[in-house]
Tab-separated table of C-alpha atoms and ligand atoms in Angstrom:
chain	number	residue	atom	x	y	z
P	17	UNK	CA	18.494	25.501	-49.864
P	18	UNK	CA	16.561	23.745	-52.650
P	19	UNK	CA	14.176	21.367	-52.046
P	20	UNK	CA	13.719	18.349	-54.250
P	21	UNK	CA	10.141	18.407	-55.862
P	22	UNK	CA	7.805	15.637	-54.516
P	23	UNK	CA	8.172	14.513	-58.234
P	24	UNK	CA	11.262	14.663	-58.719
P	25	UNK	CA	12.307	12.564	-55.918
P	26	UNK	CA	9.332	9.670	-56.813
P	27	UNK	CA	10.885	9.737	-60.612
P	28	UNK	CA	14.012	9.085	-59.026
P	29	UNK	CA	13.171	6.055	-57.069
P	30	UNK	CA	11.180	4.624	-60.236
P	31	UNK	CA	14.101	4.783	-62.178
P	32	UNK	CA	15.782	2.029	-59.375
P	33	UNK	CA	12.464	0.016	-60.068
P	34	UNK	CA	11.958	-2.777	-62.709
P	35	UNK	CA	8.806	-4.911	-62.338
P	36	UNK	CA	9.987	-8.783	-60.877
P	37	UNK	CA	10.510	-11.263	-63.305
P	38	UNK	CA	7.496	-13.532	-64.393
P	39	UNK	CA	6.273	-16.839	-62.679
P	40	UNK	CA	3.310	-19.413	-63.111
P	41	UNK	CA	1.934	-18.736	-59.428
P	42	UNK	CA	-0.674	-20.701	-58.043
P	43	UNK	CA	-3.883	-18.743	-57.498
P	44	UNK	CA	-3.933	-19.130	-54.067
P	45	UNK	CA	-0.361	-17.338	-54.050
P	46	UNK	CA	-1.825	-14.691	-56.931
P	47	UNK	CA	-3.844	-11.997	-55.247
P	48	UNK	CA	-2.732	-8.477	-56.030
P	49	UNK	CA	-0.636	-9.918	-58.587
P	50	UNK	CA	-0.700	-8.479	-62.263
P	51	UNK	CA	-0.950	-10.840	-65.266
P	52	UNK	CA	1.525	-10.746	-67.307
P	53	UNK	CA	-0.493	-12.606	-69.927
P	54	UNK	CA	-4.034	-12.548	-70.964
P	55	UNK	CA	-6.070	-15.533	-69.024
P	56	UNK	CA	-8.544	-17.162	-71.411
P	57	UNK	CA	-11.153	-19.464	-69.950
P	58	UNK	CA	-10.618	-23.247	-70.235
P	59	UNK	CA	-14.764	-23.954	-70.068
P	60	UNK	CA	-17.943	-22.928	-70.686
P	61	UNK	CA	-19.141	-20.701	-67.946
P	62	UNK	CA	-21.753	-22.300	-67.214
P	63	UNK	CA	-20.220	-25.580	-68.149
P	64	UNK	CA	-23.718	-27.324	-68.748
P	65	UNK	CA	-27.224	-26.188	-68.389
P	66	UNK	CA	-28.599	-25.838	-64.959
P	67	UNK	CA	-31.266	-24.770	-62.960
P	68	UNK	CA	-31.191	-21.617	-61.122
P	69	UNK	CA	-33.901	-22.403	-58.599
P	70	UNK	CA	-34.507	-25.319	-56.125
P	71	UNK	CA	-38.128	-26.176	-58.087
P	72	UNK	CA	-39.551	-28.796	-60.776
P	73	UNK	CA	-37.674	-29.062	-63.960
P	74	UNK	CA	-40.370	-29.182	-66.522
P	75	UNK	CA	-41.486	-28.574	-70.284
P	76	UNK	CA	-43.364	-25.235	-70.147
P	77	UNK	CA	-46.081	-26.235	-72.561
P	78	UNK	CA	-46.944	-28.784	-70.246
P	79	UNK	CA	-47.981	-26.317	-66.994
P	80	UNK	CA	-49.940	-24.015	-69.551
P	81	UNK	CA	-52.717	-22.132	-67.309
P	82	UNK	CA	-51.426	-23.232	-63.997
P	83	UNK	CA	-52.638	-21.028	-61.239
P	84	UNK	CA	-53.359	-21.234	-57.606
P	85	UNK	CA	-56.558	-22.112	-58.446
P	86	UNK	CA	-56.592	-24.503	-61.080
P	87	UNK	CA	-52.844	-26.467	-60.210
P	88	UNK	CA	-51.648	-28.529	-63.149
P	89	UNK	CA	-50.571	-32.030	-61.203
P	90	UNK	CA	-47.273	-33.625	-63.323
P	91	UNK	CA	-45.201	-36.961	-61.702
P	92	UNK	CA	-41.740	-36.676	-60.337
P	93	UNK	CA	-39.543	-38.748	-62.356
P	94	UNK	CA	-36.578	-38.426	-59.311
P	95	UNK	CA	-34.361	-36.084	-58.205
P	96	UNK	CA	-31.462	-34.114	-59.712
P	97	UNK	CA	-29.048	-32.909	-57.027
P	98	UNK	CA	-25.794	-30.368	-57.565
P	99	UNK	CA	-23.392	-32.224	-58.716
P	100	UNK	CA	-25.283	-35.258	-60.352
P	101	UNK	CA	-23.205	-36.341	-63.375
P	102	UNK	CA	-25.548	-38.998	-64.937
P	103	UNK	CA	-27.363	-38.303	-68.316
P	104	UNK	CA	-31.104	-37.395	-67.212
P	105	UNK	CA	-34.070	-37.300	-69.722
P	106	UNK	CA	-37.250	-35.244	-69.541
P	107	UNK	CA	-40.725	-37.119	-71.067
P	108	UNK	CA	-43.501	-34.762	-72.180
P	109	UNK	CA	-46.133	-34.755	-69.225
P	110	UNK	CA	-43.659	-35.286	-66.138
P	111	UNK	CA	-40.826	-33.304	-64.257
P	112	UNK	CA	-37.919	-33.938	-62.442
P	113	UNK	CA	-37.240	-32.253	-59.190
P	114	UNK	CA	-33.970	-30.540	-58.953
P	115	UNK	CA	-32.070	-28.057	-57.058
P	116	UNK	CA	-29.738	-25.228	-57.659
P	117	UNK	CA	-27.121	-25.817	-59.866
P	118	UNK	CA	-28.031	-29.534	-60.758
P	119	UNK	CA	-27.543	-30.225	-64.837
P	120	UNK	CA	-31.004	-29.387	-66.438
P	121	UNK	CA	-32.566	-33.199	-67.632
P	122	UNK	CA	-32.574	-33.542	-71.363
P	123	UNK	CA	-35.951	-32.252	-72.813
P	124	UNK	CA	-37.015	-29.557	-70.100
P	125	UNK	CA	-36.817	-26.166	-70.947
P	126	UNK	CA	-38.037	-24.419	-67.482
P	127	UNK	CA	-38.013	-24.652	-63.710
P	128	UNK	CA	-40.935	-23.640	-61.972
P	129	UNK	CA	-39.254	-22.944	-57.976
P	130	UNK	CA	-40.756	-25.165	-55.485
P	131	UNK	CA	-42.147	-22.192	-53.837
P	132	UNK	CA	-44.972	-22.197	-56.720
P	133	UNK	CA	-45.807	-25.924	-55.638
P	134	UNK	CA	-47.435	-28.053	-52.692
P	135	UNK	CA	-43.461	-29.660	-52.683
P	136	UNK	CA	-44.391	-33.129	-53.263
P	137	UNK	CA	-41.600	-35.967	-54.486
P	138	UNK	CA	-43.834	-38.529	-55.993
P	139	UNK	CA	-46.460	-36.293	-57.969
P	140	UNK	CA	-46.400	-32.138	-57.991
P	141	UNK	CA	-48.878	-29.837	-57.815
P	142	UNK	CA	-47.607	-26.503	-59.633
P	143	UNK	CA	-49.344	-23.358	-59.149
P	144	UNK	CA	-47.592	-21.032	-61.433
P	145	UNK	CA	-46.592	-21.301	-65.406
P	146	UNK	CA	-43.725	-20.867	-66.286
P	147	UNK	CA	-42.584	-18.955	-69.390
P	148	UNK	CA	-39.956	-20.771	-71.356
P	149	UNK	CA	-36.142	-20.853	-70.076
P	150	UNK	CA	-37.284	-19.247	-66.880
P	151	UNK	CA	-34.646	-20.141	-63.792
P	152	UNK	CA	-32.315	-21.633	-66.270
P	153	UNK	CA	-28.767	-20.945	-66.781
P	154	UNK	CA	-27.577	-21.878	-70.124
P	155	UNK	CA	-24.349	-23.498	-70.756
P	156	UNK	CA	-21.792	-20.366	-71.878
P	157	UNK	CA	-24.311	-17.786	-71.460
P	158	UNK	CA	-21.623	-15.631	-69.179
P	159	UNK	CA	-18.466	-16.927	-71.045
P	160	UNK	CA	-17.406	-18.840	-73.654
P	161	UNK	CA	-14.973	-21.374	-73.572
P	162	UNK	CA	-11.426	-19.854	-75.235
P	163	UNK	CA	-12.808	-16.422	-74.637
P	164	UNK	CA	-10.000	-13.756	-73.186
P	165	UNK	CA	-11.978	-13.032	-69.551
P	166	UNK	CA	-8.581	-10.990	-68.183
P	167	UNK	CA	-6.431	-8.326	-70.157
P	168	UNK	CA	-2.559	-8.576	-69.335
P	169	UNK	CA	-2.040	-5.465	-66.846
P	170	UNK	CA	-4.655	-6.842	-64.795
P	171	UNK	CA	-4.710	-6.610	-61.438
P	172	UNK	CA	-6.202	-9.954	-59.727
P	173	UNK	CA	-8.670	-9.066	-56.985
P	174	UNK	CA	-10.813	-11.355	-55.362
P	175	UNK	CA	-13.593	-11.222	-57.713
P	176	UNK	CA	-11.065	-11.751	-61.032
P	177	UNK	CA	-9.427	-14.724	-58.874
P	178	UNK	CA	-13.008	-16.271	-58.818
P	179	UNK	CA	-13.263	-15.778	-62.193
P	180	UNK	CA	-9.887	-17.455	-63.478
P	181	UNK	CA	-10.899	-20.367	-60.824
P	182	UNK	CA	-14.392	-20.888	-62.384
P	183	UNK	CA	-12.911	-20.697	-65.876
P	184	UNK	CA	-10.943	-23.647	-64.655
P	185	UNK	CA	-7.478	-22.220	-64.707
P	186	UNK	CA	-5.203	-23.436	-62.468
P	187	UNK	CA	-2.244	-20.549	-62.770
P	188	UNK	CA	-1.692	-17.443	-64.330
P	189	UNK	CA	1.413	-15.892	-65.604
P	190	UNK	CA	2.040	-12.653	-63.182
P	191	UNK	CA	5.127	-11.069	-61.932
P	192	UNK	CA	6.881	-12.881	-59.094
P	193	UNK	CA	5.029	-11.092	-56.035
P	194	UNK	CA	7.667	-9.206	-54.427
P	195	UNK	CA	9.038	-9.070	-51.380
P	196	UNK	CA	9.698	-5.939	-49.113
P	197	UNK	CA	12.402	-5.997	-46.558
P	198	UNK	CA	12.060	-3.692	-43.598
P	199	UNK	CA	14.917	-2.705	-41.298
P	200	UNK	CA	14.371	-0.041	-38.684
P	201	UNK	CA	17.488	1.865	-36.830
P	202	UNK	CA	17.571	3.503	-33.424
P	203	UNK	CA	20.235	2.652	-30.889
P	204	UNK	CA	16.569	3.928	-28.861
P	205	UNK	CA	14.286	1.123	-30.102
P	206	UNK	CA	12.814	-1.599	-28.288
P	207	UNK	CA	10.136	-4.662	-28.700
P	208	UNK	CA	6.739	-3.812	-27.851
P	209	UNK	CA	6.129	-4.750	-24.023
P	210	UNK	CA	9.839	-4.406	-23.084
P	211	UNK	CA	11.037	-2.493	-19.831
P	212	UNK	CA	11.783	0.971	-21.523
P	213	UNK	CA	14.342	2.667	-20.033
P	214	UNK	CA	14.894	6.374	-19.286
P	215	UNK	CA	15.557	7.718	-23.464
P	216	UNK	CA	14.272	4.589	-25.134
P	217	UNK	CA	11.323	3.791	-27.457
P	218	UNK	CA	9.081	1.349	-28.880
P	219	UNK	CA	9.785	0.317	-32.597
P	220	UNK	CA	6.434	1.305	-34.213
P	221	UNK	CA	7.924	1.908	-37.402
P	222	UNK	CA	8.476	-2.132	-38.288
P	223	UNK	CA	5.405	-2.687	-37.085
P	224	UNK	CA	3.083	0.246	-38.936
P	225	UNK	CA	5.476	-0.721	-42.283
P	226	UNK	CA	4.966	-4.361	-42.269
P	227	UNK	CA	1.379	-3.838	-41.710
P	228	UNK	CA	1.517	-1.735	-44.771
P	229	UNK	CA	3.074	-3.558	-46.791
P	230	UNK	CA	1.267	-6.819	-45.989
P	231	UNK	CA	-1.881	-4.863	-46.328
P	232	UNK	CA	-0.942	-3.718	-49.713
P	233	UNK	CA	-0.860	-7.378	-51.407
P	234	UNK	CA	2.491	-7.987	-51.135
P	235	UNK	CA	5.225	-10.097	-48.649
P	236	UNK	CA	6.772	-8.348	-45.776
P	237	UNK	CA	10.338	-9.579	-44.963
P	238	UNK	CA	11.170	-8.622	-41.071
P	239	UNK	CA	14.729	-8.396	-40.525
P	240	UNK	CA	16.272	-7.655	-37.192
P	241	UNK	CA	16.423	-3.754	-36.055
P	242	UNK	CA	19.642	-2.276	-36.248
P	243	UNK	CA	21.467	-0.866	-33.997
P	244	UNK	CA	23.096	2.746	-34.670
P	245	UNK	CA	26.773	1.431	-35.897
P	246	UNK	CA	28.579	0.557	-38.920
P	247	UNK	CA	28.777	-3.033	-38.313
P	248	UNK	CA	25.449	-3.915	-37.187
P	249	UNK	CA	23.441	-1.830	-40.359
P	250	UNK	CA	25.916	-2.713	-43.075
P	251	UNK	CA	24.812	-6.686	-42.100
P	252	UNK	CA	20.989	-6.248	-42.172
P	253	UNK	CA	21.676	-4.426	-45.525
P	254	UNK	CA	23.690	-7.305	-47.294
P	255	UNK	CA	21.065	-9.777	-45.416
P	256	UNK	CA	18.079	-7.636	-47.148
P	257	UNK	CA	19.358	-7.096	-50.262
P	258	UNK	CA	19.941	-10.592	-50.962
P	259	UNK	CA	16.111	-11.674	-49.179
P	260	UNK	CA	14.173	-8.685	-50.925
P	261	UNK	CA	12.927	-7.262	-54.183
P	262	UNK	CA	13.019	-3.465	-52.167
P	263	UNK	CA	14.656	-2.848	-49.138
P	264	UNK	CA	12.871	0.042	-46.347
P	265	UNK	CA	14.381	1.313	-43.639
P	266	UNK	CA	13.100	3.783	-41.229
P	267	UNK	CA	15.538	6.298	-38.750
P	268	UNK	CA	18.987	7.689	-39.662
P	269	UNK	CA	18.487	9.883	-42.273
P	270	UNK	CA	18.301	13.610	-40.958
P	271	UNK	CA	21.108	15.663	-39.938
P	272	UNK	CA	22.357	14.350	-36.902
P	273	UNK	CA	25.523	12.856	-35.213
P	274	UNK	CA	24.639	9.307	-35.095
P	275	UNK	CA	22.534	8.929	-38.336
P	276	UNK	CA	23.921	5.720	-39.549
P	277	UNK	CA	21.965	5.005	-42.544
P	278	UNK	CA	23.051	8.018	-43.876
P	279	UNK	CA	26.544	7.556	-42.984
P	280	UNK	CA	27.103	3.965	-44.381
P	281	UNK	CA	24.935	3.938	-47.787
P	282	UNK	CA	26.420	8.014	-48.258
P	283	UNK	CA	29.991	5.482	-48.808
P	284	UNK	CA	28.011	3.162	-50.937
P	285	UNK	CA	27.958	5.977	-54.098
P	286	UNK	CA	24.655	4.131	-55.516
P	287	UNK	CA	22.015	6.004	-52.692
P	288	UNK	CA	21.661	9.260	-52.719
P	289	UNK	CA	19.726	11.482	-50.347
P	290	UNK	CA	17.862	14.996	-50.838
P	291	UNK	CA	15.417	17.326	-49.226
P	292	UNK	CA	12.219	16.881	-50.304
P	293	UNK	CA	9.598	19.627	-50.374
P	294	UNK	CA	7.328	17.931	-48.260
P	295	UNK	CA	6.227	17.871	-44.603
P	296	UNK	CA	6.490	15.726	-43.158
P	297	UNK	CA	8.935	13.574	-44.769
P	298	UNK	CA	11.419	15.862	-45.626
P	299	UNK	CA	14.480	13.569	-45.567
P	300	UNK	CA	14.641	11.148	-47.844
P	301	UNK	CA	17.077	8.298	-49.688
P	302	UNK	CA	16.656	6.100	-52.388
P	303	UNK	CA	19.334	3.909	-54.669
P	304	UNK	CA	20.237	0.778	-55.017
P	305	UNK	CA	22.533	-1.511	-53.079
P	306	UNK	CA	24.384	-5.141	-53.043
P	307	UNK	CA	25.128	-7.359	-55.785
P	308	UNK	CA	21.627	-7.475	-57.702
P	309	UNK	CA	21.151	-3.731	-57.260
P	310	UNK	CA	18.406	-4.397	-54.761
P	311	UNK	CA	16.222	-1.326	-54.741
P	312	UNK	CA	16.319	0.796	-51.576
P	313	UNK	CA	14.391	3.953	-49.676
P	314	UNK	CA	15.690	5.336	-46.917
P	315	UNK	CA	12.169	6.466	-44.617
P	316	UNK	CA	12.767	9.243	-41.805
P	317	UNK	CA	12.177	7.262	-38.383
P	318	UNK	CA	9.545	9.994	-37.213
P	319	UNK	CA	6.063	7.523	-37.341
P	320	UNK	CA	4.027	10.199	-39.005
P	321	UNK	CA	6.810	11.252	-41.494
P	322	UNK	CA	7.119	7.050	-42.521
P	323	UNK	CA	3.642	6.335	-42.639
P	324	UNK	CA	3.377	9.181	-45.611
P	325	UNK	CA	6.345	8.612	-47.014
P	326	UNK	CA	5.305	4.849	-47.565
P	327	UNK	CA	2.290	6.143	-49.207
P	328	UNK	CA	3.963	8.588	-51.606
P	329	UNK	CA	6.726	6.567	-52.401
P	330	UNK	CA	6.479	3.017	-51.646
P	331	UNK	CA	3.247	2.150	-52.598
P	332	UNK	CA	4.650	3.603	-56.686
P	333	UNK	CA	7.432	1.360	-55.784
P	334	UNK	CA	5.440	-1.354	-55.231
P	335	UNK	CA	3.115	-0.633	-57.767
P	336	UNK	CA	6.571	-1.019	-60.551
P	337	UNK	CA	7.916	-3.846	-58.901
P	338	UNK	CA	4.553	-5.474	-59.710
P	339	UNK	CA	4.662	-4.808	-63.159
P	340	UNK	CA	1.818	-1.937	-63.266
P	341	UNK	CA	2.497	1.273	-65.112
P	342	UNK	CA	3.360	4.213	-63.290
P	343	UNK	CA	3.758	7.855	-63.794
P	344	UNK	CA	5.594	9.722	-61.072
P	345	UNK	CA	4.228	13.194	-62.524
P	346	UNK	CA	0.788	11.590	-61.512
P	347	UNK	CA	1.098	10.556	-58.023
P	348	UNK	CA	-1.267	12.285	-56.496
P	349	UNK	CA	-4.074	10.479	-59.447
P	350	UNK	CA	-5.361	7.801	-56.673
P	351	UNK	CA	-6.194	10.848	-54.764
P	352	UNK	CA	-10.097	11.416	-53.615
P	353	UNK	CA	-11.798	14.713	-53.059
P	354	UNK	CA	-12.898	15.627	-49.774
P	355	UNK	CA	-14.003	18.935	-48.538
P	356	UNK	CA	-12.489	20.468	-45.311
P	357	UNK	CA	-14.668	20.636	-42.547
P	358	UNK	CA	-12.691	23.424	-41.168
P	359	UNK	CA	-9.552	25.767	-41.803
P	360	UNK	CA	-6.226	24.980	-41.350
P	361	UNK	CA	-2.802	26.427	-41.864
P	362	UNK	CA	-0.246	25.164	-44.193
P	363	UNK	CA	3.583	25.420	-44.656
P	364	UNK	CA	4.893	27.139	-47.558
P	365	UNK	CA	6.876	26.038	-50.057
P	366	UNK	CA	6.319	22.320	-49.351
P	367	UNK	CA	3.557	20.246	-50.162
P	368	UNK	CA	1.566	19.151	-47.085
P	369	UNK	CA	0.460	16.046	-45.956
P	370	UNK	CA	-2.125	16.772	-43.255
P	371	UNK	CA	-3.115	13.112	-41.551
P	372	UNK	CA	-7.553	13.803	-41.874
P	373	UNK	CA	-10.256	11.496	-41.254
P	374	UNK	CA	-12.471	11.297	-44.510
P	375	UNK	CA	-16.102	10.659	-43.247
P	376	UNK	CA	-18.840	11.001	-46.521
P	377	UNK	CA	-16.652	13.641	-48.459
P	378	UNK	CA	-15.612	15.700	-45.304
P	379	UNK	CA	-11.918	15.743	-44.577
P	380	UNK	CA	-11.031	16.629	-40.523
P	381	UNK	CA	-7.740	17.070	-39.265
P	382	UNK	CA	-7.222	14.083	-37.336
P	383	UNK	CA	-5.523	15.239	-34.197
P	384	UNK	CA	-1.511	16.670	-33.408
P	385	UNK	CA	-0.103	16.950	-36.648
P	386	UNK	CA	3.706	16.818	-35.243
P	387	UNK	CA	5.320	14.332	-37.084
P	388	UNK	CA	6.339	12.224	-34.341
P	389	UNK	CA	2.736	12.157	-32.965
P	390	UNK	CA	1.259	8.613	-33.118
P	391	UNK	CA	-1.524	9.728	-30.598
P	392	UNK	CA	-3.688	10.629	-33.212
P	393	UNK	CA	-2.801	8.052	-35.906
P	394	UNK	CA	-6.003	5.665	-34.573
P	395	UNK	CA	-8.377	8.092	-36.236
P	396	UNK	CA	-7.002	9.262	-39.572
P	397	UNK	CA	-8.001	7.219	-42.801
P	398	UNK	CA	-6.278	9.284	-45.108
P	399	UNK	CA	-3.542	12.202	-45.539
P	400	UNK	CA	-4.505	15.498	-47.185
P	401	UNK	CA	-2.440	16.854	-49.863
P	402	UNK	CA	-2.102	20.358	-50.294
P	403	UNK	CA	0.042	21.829	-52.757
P	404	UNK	CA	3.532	23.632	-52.092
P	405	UNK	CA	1.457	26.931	-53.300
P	406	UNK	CA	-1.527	26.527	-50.610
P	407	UNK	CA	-0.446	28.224	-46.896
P	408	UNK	CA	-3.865	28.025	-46.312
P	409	UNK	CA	-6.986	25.460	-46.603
P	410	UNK	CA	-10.202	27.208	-45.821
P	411	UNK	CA	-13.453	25.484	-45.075
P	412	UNK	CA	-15.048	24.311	-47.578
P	413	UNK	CA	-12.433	23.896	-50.086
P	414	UNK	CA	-12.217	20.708	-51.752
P	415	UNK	CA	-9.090	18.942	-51.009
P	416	UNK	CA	-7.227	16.166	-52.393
P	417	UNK	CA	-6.790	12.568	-49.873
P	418	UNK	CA	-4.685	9.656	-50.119
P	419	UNK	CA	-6.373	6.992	-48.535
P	420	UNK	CA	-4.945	5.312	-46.128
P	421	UNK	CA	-3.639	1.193	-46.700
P	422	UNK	CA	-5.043	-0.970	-44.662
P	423	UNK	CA	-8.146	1.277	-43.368
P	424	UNK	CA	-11.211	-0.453	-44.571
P	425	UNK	CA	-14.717	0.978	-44.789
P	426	UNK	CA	-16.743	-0.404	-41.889
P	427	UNK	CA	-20.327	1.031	-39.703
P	428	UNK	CA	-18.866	2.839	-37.092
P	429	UNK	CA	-21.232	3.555	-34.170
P	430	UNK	CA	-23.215	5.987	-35.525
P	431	UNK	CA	-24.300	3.378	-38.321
P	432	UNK	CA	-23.268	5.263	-41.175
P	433	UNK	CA	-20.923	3.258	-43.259
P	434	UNK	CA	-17.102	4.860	-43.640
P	435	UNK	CA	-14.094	4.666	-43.615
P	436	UNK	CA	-12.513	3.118	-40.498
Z	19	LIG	P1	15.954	9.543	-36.797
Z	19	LIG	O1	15.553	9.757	-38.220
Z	19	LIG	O2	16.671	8.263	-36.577
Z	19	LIG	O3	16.667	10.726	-36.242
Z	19	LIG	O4	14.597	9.428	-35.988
Z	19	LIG	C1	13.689	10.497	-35.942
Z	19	LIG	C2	12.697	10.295	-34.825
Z	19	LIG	O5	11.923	9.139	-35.075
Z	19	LIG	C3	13.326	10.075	-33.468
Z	19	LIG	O6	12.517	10.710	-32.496
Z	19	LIG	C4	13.294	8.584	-33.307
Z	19	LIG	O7	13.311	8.177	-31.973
Z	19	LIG	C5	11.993	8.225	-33.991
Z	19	LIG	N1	12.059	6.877	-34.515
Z	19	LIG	C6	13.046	6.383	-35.286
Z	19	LIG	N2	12.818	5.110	-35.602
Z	19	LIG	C7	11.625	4.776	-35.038
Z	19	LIG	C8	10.871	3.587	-35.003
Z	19	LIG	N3	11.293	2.487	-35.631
Z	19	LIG	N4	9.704	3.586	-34.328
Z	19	LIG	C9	9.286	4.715	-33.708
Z	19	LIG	N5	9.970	5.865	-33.701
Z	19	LIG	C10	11.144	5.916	-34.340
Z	20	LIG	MG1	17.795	7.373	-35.272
């Protein structure tokens, strides 16, 4: 039996993927999106010259040898507030008082903070000098308006959305964010909290994928579970094909009697499924299916063997569907180096995806490693990778770690700051 190479089988889904077409979205709708066009900013940033202290507003020549001990006294014409649109003027020999962010008055050319002052509102006593332009912010210093502040190919983050925002764009040009569908299968399944008979299960799988997916940027689209028959999966299919960009679904894919997923889309002639060297995870099935060719991947229903599979082959998926560039032959690239705090055996043959916690460089095996073991899933942050060649990590040896989605660094007890 030959087993499909890791990269082999993520080429094969990537050829399925083109990115969604491109939309005006809203900002608020645009995190994790990726421009599809370069944003240029619409202002100034700043937009006008302001003060970056809450202080005096002053001409620096006029507080020349101000000290603690020799205060030079100036009047306060007023006050400038954030926010105060009206044309201000600074005379030689007075001061305005103003506050963070309020336009600098005409004329003044410093801001000496109010900590350096006895605070009063109707005459000042400043204790320091200041040197010219100190605490101001001058209009386009950080960017200037028309300037390109975002490549296309970018991916908006929180900080780049504040950027576009202060620029004073509105919407950006990005691929249509895409939506996920998730069906799981299992005649066993239940809800959470149900009365589980003798044989049945909780669905964990929707759950754990739709967390995943949401926690990856993009829209998950719940459809009902399926039950193990013809009827009943071929309907959630047409119903996510039509809702989704990529349709998921977890169970049915292995070798046995009632493995309906395999069974119906095996008919369809446009999914395919293979062996993949890996453990877990080694069923797989990707194609397309319904009228718009609706991507799809076929997850094993073992927890474990979804959670990585998501990781090696969704997240790429994802990645495409969103327009980003990406090399199958590279998927392990947003891998991290940690060293293994102890030894461990590995299959051969296949590559390995041992579920570790990453702590500060050190990788730990996180608990059973059976792939239907969710006992241990709490602790992990990330999944090991070792190579097809490796049947043994020793400690010590630097090993390569997809993080896990959705597990964000945090001070655990101890008060070191992690992962998890
Ligand atoms: P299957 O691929 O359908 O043979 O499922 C493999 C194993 O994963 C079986 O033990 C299933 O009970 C379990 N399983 C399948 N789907 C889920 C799910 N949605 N949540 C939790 N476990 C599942
Ligand atoms: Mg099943």
């Amino acid at each position: 039996m030959t087993l499909r190479p890791v990269e082999d089988h993520l080429a094969a889904i990537l050829a399925t993927v083109s990115p969604t077409p491109t939309v005006d979205l809203a900002l608020r709708d645009a995190l994790g999106a990726t421009l599809a066009e370069p944003v240029r900013s619409a202002v100034d940033l700043p937009g006008f010259t302001n003060s970056a202290m809450d202080g005096y507003a002053v001409r620096a020549a006029d507080c020349a040898g101000a000290s603690t001990s020799s205060p030079v006294r100036l009047p306060v014409v007023g006050d400038i507030q954030a926010g105060d649109t009206s044309p201000r003027t600074l005379e030689p020999g007075a001061c305005w008082r103003i506050m963070t962010g309020a336009p600098m008055p005409e004329g003044a050319d410093a801001v000496v903070p109010v900590e350096d002052s006895d605070g009063g509102t109707e005459t000042v006593a400043l204790t320091a000098a200041p040197d010219l332009h100190r605490h101001v912010r001058f209009r386009g210093e950080d960017v200037a308006a028309g300037a390109q502040v975002l490549a296309a190919g970018a991916v908006l983050t929180p900080g780049r959305l504040a950027l576009v925002a202060a620029a004073n764009v509105a919407t950006v040009r990005a691929n249509t964010p895409p939506r996920v569908a998730i069906i799981s299968t299992g005649d066993e399944l239940r809800e959470p909290g149900s009365e589980l008979a003798h044989g049945q299960i909780v669905d964990s799988n929707s759950l754990m994928l739709e967390a995943l997916v949401r926690a990856s940027g993009v829209e998950p689209v719940r459809l009902p579970r399926s039950r193990d028959d013809v009827d009943s999966l071929t309907r959630a299919l047409t119903e996510a094909a039509a809702a989704a960009d990529l349709v998921l679904t977890t169970g049915g894919v292995s070798m046995g009697a009632y493995d309906t997923v395999k069974e119906v889309l095996s008919r369809s002639g446009t999914v395919e499924f293979a062996k993949v060297a890996m453990r877990p995870g080694m069923p797989q099935g990707h194609g397309v299916i319904g009228p718009r060719a609706t991507p799809i991947i076929t997850l094993p229903g073992n927890p474990l063997s979804a959670m990585v599979s998501f990781h090696v082959f969704v997240l790429p998926a994802i990645a495409a569907l969103q327009g980003r560039p990406v090399d199958a032959a590279n998927w392990r690239a947003p891998a991290v180096p940690g060293r293994a705090a102890v030894a461990w055996p590995s299959v051969p043959d296949k590559v390995e995806f041992t579920r570790v916690t990453l702590r500060r460089g050190i990788a730990t095996p996180s608990g059973g490693q059976g792939s239907h073991m969710v006992g241990a899933l709490a602790d992990a942050n990330a999944i090991a990778i070792i190579p097809a060649d490796v049947t043994q990590v020793q400690e010590g040896d630097v090993v390569q770690c997809l993080r896990l989605v959705g597990t964000i660094p945090a001070n655990n007890a101890a008060g070191e700051v992690s992962m998890l």
